[in-house]
Each structure stands twice: as C-alpha cells, then as structure tokens.
C-alpha cells in the first residue's frame, strides 16, 4: 500500500513539474511573439523594422492603436510599451479644429528646434517630434485658394543619439508618405533622407559672421547694445516651412549666454489662426484665416509675400527677456519715444530679413509694414 502511494506521489510530482515547465516556457515564448506581432501590425504594418528597433526604448511592447477617417482627413496610430511609454505616434490632420489646436502649440516654443535636410517641408519641433506638411493637391485647395497641405506629426519618444535621430527622421518621412496615400492627397512622395541625415539644430556664430547668410539682417542693421558682440543662431533651411534667426546677448560676466534679444522667423503656408510666438506680444500672428497683411507694433513686425504660390510671412519680434531686467529691478513702462524706437528697429529687422529671403527664394508680392 505504501509502495503504491509513493509511486503515485512521484507521478503527481512529475506531472506538476511538467506543467510548471510548460507554463514558464509558454510565458517566455509569448512575450517575444507579442512583441513581434505588435511591431508587425503597428501603424498598418508600415513601420520599418530596423528603424523601429533603433528608436524603441527598453522593455516589452504593450499595445498598438490605429484610426483612420478619410472623409474627415485624419489618421492616428500609436505603439506603446507595456508601461504605456510611446514608441512611435503618428497624428495627421487635413482640416478642422483639431488641426488648428495642434498648430496652436507650435508657437508656444521656439520652432524649429531643428531644420530638416534635403528641402523636406517641415521641421523638428521639440522632444523628437517631427512635423511635415506635404502638399495634398487631389483634396482641392483651401478656403484662401492656396494649395492644401496635410499636417503630419511623428513622435519617437525622445530620440537623442545621431543614430536615433536619423531613424526618427526616416520613420517620419515614411509614415507621412503612407498617410498622404491613404488620404488620397496625390502629388509626389517625399524623398527618403540620405543615409545618416538628421535634423540640424542650427549653429551659433558671432554676429559679425552672419553677413552673407540667411540671418545677415543682424549684420546690416542696428541691434541692441547687449547684442553687438553677441551670437546668432542660424536655423533656416532652403525650402523649409519654418526658419529662425535668434540674436543672443553677448556673454555676461556671470556666464549667461542664453538671453534671446531679437527673433527673425519665416512661416510658409497655412499655419492656423491662433499661432502666438513667444515674445511677439498678446496678439496672434496674422496667419491662416486671419488678416494676411503687413503689421507693425512695438512688439513685432510682420511682412508678407508669396513663395512658390504660397503665402509666406516674415516676422521680427523681441526675445522674451527683452528688455532685460535684473532680479528685483522695478518695471518702468517705456516712454512713447522708446516705443517708437522699438517699432523703428523691428521694421528695419523685418525689412532686411524679408528682402533677403525673397531674393533667395524667388518670391513675389512682398509687402512690408509702413513706418511707425
């Protein structure tokens, strides 16, 4: 009797061990299979595997979601980890309030964080978010009669290394071409970036060395005293949608090298009705469905032109720290003479910048703000 019980206990123990082994093996196989499946299915199966592996953070994948509204002109997809961290997210808008809301975020910072190579129509915004605005000719023209463009944002969870940035850019171009086809935009697909190409954050050069560059306005006009020996960040790309020249104060004794004094920006195409650049004052920039005409205030100056048939704006405004005040220093409102001088300077900046950009881009119909 005892021998029989012992034999059964051994069978029972062996069976239990076998089940445990199968469970462990099952779980060890299931996770990689799930990762493979999600990578394969995410964003309609259009994410290049090698680039996806490059930008993917550590850990397991969690889920993928995708939605497509052809009539409404929207497409969304996202792939996240099992901890809900975004691996890749793509959001595309052709029209509507959601597009306007997306564009309203653009002016909250200092785009472009990086200009795109090869004349790609877009820029890197911040935190590895790439915006591209391909033409969408088969979906008609906008209300203003300008060519319609699709807005596609692709985010790849804080790509930092050059390899990650290059993969991020390839993913953005790939997914933008996929979406333009899904939405029936027509037109030529965007060219794939050259091997290793990454967004260019621009370079800072001494103000005197900007002569002959896209930011030469700072070399040919009067600038605030703090910026005469300062540096200029040049972030302007030929054919790009957004460009920026930033004049920084010269290095202070305390090492402060990051005070923007004056900003020159170019905006090509329909950028919505509610874009407010930092430092440009309380009113939105005159873009989108707003009044597309030159303007001048003590906070900003605005010139307009047409480049390749599209509305293009050139802006000049003060940096968010101008005029600079020491900590604890009491604010003193500017006098009328000081306000007038600020308008005069802004008009000089935007005139020099716009005329140079129009010449470089072969633009037409340049209109400048009138005197203060």
Tab-separated table of C-alpha atoms in Angstrom, residues 111-368:
chain	number	residue	atom	x	y	z
A	111	UNK	CA	10.448	76.190	-33.585
A	112	UNK	CA	12.344	74.950	-35.352
A	113	UNK	CA	14.403	73.007	-32.842
A	114	UNK	CA	15.961	71.505	-35.948
A	115	UNK	CA	15.603	72.212	-39.663
A	116	UNK	CA	15.215	69.239	-41.978
A	117	UNK	CA	17.705	68.256	-44.688
A	118	UNK	CA	17.010	67.880	-48.389
A	119	UNK	CA	14.290	70.541	-48.565
A	120	UNK	CA	11.806	68.387	-46.639
A	121	UNK	CA	8.696	70.504	-45.923
A	122	UNK	CA	8.812	70.575	-42.147
A	123	UNK	CA	10.974	70.779	-39.054
A	124	UNK	CA	11.781	69.108	-35.766
A	125	UNK	CA	9.768	70.768	-33.020
A	126	UNK	CA	10.909	69.513	-29.618
A	127	UNK	CA	11.328	66.201	-27.786
A	128	UNK	CA	11.829	64.341	-31.079
A	129	UNK	CA	8.561	65.478	-32.649
A	130	UNK	CA	8.847	65.937	-36.422
A	131	UNK	CA	6.211	67.936	-38.293
A	132	UNK	CA	5.913	67.504	-42.052
A	133	UNK	CA	3.499	69.384	-44.323
A	134	UNK	CA	3.327	67.653	-47.714
A	135	UNK	CA	1.144	69.023	-50.472
A	136	UNK	CA	-2.293	67.480	-50.900
A	137	UNK	CA	-3.339	68.604	-54.413
A	138	UNK	CA	-6.019	65.960	-55.017
A	139	UNK	CA	-8.029	67.132	-51.989
A	140	UNK	CA	-8.623	70.574	-53.501
A	141	UNK	CA	-7.479	73.973	-52.308
A	142	UNK	CA	-8.022	75.713	-49.009
A	143	UNK	CA	-10.567	78.466	-48.437
A	144	UNK	CA	-7.915	81.062	-49.256
A	145	UNK	CA	-7.187	79.415	-52.615
A	146	UNK	CA	-3.703	78.280	-51.587
A	147	UNK	CA	-2.550	74.687	-52.142
A	148	UNK	CA	-3.832	72.427	-49.397
A	149	UNK	CA	-1.234	70.782	-47.170
A	150	UNK	CA	-1.513	67.895	-44.774
A	151	UNK	CA	-0.047	68.272	-41.273
A	152	UNK	CA	1.670	65.089	-40.043
A	153	UNK	CA	3.367	64.882	-36.654
A	154	UNK	CA	5.559	61.862	-35.857
A	155	UNK	CA	6.926	61.365	-32.359
A	156	UNK	CA	9.517	58.760	-31.371
A	157	UNK	CA	9.953	59.108	-27.611
A	158	UNK	CA	12.929	61.372	-27.104
A	159	UNK	CA	15.364	60.170	-29.748
A	160	UNK	CA	18.720	61.569	-28.680
A	161	UNK	CA	21.708	59.937	-30.391
A	162	UNK	CA	22.532	60.661	-34.009
A	163	UNK	CA	21.535	57.105	-34.948
A	164	UNK	CA	18.166	57.553	-33.204
A	165	UNK	CA	17.618	60.942	-34.833
A	166	UNK	CA	18.315	59.508	-38.282
A	167	UNK	CA	15.881	56.635	-37.675
A	168	UNK	CA	13.310	59.102	-36.328
A	169	UNK	CA	13.517	61.192	-39.495
A	170	UNK	CA	13.213	58.150	-41.769
A	171	UNK	CA	10.166	56.973	-39.819
A	172	UNK	CA	8.572	60.419	-40.097
A	173	UNK	CA	9.068	60.594	-43.878
A	174	UNK	CA	7.901	57.011	-44.352
A	175	UNK	CA	4.724	57.468	-42.330
A	176	UNK	CA	3.973	60.827	-43.950
A	177	UNK	CA	4.081	59.205	-47.390
A	178	UNK	CA	1.836	56.393	-46.134
A	179	UNK	CA	-0.733	58.859	-44.767
A	180	UNK	CA	-0.771	61.078	-47.866
A	181	UNK	CA	-1.572	57.994	-49.927
A	182	UNK	CA	-4.267	56.806	-47.513
A	183	UNK	CA	-5.935	60.243	-47.592
A	184	UNK	CA	-5.756	60.471	-51.381
A	185	UNK	CA	-3.548	63.538	-51.461
A	186	UNK	CA	-1.780	62.749	-54.691
A	187	UNK	CA	1.414	64.527	-55.594
A	188	UNK	CA	4.943	63.202	-55.364
A	189	UNK	CA	6.010	61.277	-52.264
A	190	UNK	CA	8.611	62.931	-50.077
A	191	UNK	CA	12.164	61.773	-50.833
A	192	UNK	CA	13.776	59.482	-48.296
A	193	UNK	CA	16.505	61.225	-46.290
A	194	UNK	CA	20.079	60.477	-47.247
A	195	UNK	CA	21.775	57.821	-45.167
A	196	UNK	CA	22.534	59.209	-41.722
A	197	UNK	CA	20.800	62.558	-42.329
A	198	UNK	CA	19.388	64.187	-39.185
A	199	UNK	CA	17.577	67.435	-38.295
A	200	UNK	CA	20.028	70.304	-37.938
A	201	UNK	CA	19.634	72.332	-34.713
A	202	UNK	CA	21.491	75.204	-36.334
A	203	UNK	CA	24.720	76.780	-35.263
A	204	UNK	CA	25.672	79.850	-33.286
A	205	UNK	CA	28.099	82.225	-34.890
A	206	UNK	CA	29.378	85.672	-33.903
A	207	UNK	CA	27.028	88.376	-35.172
A	208	UNK	CA	29.698	89.794	-37.482
A	209	UNK	CA	29.945	86.439	-39.254
A	210	UNK	CA	26.279	86.341	-40.297
A	211	UNK	CA	26.905	88.588	-43.290
A	212	UNK	CA	26.019	86.656	-46.434
A	213	UNK	CA	23.988	84.046	-44.527
A	214	UNK	CA	20.200	83.741	-44.243
A	215	UNK	CA	20.500	85.721	-40.996
A	216	UNK	CA	22.553	88.579	-42.441
A	217	UNK	CA	19.909	91.095	-41.317
A	218	UNK	CA	21.645	91.131	-37.942
A	219	UNK	CA	24.903	92.171	-39.596
A	220	UNK	CA	23.386	95.019	-41.609
A	221	UNK	CA	21.024	96.629	-39.088
A	222	UNK	CA	21.306	98.298	-35.704
A	223	UNK	CA	20.963	95.912	-32.777
A	224	UNK	CA	20.564	96.432	-29.013
A	225	UNK	CA	23.824	97.214	-27.243
A	226	UNK	CA	23.778	93.866	-25.432
A	227	UNK	CA	23.854	92.062	-28.785
A	228	UNK	CA	26.566	93.932	-30.662
A	229	UNK	CA	29.160	91.345	-29.702
A	230	UNK	CA	26.622	88.579	-29.250
A	231	UNK	CA	25.969	85.441	-31.250
A	232	UNK	CA	23.277	84.426	-33.711
A	233	UNK	CA	21.674	81.019	-34.017
A	234	UNK	CA	21.040	80.240	-37.678
A	235	UNK	CA	18.220	77.718	-38.170
A	236	UNK	CA	16.968	78.328	-41.700
A	237	UNK	CA	16.737	75.621	-44.372
A	238	UNK	CA	16.187	76.143	-48.088
A	239	UNK	CA	12.645	75.068	-48.897
A	240	UNK	CA	11.738	74.612	-45.241
A	241	UNK	CA	8.366	75.512	-43.754
A	242	UNK	CA	9.742	77.425	-40.760
A	243	UNK	CA	13.050	79.203	-40.215
A	244	UNK	CA	14.521	81.198	-37.347
A	245	UNK	CA	17.399	83.574	-36.654
A	246	UNK	CA	17.980	84.401	-32.990
A	247	UNK	CA	20.278	87.133	-31.690
A	248	UNK	CA	21.638	86.385	-28.218
A	249	UNK	CA	23.206	88.794	-25.775
A	250	UNK	CA	26.979	88.704	-25.523
A	251	UNK	CA	28.351	86.517	-22.751
A	252	UNK	CA	27.780	88.232	-19.410
A	253	UNK	CA	30.215	88.142	-16.523
A	254	UNK	CA	28.023	85.576	-14.772
A	255	UNK	CA	28.215	83.262	-17.795
A	256	UNK	CA	24.655	83.939	-19.008
A	257	UNK	CA	24.814	83.173	-22.735
A	258	UNK	CA	21.192	82.302	-23.403
A	259	UNK	CA	19.248	85.568	-23.406
A	260	UNK	CA	17.462	85.968	-26.757
A	261	UNK	CA	17.210	89.618	-27.736
A	262	UNK	CA	15.630	89.549	-31.195
A	263	UNK	CA	13.917	86.799	-33.217
A	264	UNK	CA	13.505	86.703	-37.004
A	265	UNK	CA	11.208	83.964	-38.301
A	266	UNK	CA	9.751	82.809	-41.596
A	267	UNK	CA	6.485	80.861	-41.890
A	268	UNK	CA	5.409	79.321	-45.175
A	269	UNK	CA	1.873	78.076	-45.783
A	270	UNK	CA	-1.249	77.916	-43.651
A	271	UNK	CA	-0.183	77.829	-40.005
A	272	UNK	CA	-3.590	78.332	-38.471
A	273	UNK	CA	-5.386	81.233	-36.889
A	274	UNK	CA	-4.070	81.109	-33.348
A	275	UNK	CA	-0.275	80.863	-33.547
A	276	UNK	CA	1.429	83.042	-30.958
A	277	UNK	CA	5.196	83.151	-30.944
A	278	UNK	CA	6.950	83.816	-27.655
A	279	UNK	CA	7.905	87.454	-27.388
A	280	UNK	CA	5.566	88.587	-30.153
A	281	UNK	CA	3.050	90.260	-27.867
A	282	UNK	CA	-0.537	89.421	-26.929
A	283	UNK	CA	-1.998	89.103	-30.425
A	284	UNK	CA	-1.705	86.020	-32.647
A	285	UNK	CA	0.480	86.192	-35.716
A	286	UNK	CA	-1.516	87.192	-38.835
A	287	UNK	CA	-1.556	83.747	-40.418
A	288	UNK	CA	-4.134	81.221	-41.538
A	289	UNK	CA	-7.611	82.676	-41.919
A	290	UNK	CA	-6.547	85.874	-40.194
A	291	UNK	CA	-5.615	89.129	-41.943
A	292	UNK	CA	-2.731	88.277	-44.252
A	293	UNK	CA	-1.171	91.706	-44.397
A	294	UNK	CA	1.846	93.570	-43.035
A	295	UNK	CA	1.627	94.726	-39.436
A	296	UNK	CA	3.763	96.689	-37.015
A	297	UNK	CA	3.579	97.142	-33.263
A	298	UNK	CA	6.166	97.812	-30.588
A	299	UNK	CA	6.286	94.024	-30.008
A	300	UNK	CA	6.554	92.658	-33.540
A	301	UNK	CA	6.747	93.455	-37.241
A	302	UNK	CA	5.268	91.308	-39.990
A	303	UNK	CA	5.895	91.273	-43.761
A	304	UNK	CA	4.181	89.024	-46.315
A	305	UNK	CA	4.979	87.588	-49.740
A	306	UNK	CA	4.210	84.620	-51.973
A	307	UNK	CA	6.778	81.866	-52.400
A	308	UNK	CA	6.025	79.150	-54.965
A	309	UNK	CA	2.438	80.377	-54.937
A	310	UNK	CA	2.040	80.023	-51.161
A	311	UNK	CA	1.501	82.697	-48.575
A	312	UNK	CA	4.684	83.315	-46.624
A	313	UNK	CA	5.190	85.510	-43.587
A	314	UNK	CA	8.355	87.070	-42.189
A	315	UNK	CA	8.328	88.206	-38.579
A	316	UNK	CA	10.601	90.151	-36.267
A	317	UNK	CA	9.950	90.371	-32.551
A	318	UNK	CA	11.786	90.802	-29.287
A	319	UNK	CA	13.084	87.869	-27.295
A	320	UNK	CA	11.093	87.000	-24.201
A	321	UNK	CA	13.810	88.542	-21.970
A	322	UNK	CA	13.980	91.896	-23.770
A	323	UNK	CA	14.293	94.470	-22.389
A	324	UNK	CA	16.290	92.659	-19.721
A	325	UNK	CA	15.800	93.472	-16.048
A	326	UNK	CA	17.952	92.372	-13.158
A	327	UNK	CA	16.251	90.322	-10.462
A	328	UNK	CA	14.241	92.592	-8.202
A	329	UNK	CA	14.534	95.540	-10.581
A	330	UNK	CA	11.299	97.526	-10.757
A	331	UNK	CA	9.447	97.586	-14.069
A	332	UNK	CA	9.313	101.019	-15.664
A	333	UNK	CA	6.935	101.413	-18.615
A	334	UNK	CA	8.643	102.563	-21.807
A	335	UNK	CA	8.155	106.138	-22.887
A	336	UNK	CA	6.434	106.985	-26.147
A	337	UNK	CA	9.832	107.756	-27.675
A	338	UNK	CA	11.101	104.323	-26.609
A	339	UNK	CA	8.001	102.631	-28.064
A	340	UNK	CA	8.531	104.467	-31.316
A	341	UNK	CA	12.201	103.443	-31.432
A	342	UNK	CA	11.239	99.807	-30.897
A	343	UNK	CA	8.836	99.956	-33.831
A	344	UNK	CA	11.520	101.556	-35.985
A	345	UNK	CA	14.032	98.824	-35.131
A	346	UNK	CA	11.566	95.978	-35.703
A	347	UNK	CA	10.651	97.397	-39.082
A	348	UNK	CA	14.348	97.580	-40.013
A	349	UNK	CA	14.863	93.960	-38.960
A	350	UNK	CA	11.871	92.521	-40.800
A	351	UNK	CA	12.584	94.586	-43.926
A	352	UNK	CA	16.182	93.387	-44.188
A	353	UNK	CA	15.229	89.789	-43.382
A	354	UNK	CA	12.234	89.625	-45.739
A	355	UNK	CA	14.035	91.232	-48.667
A	356	UNK	CA	16.908	88.776	-48.330
A	357	UNK	CA	14.582	85.764	-48.019
A	358	UNK	CA	12.510	86.867	-51.016
A	359	UNK	CA	15.658	87.194	-53.088
A	360	UNK	CA	16.894	83.759	-52.020
A	361	UNK	CA	13.543	82.050	-52.595
A	362	UNK	CA	12.465	83.793	-55.770
A	363	UNK	CA	9.330	85.039	-54.004
A	364	UNK	CA	6.969	87.734	-55.258
A	365	UNK	CA	4.430	90.261	-53.997
A	366	UNK	CA	6.490	91.330	-50.995
A	367	UNK	CA	4.623	93.774	-48.775
A	368	UNK	CA	6.399	95.476	-45.898
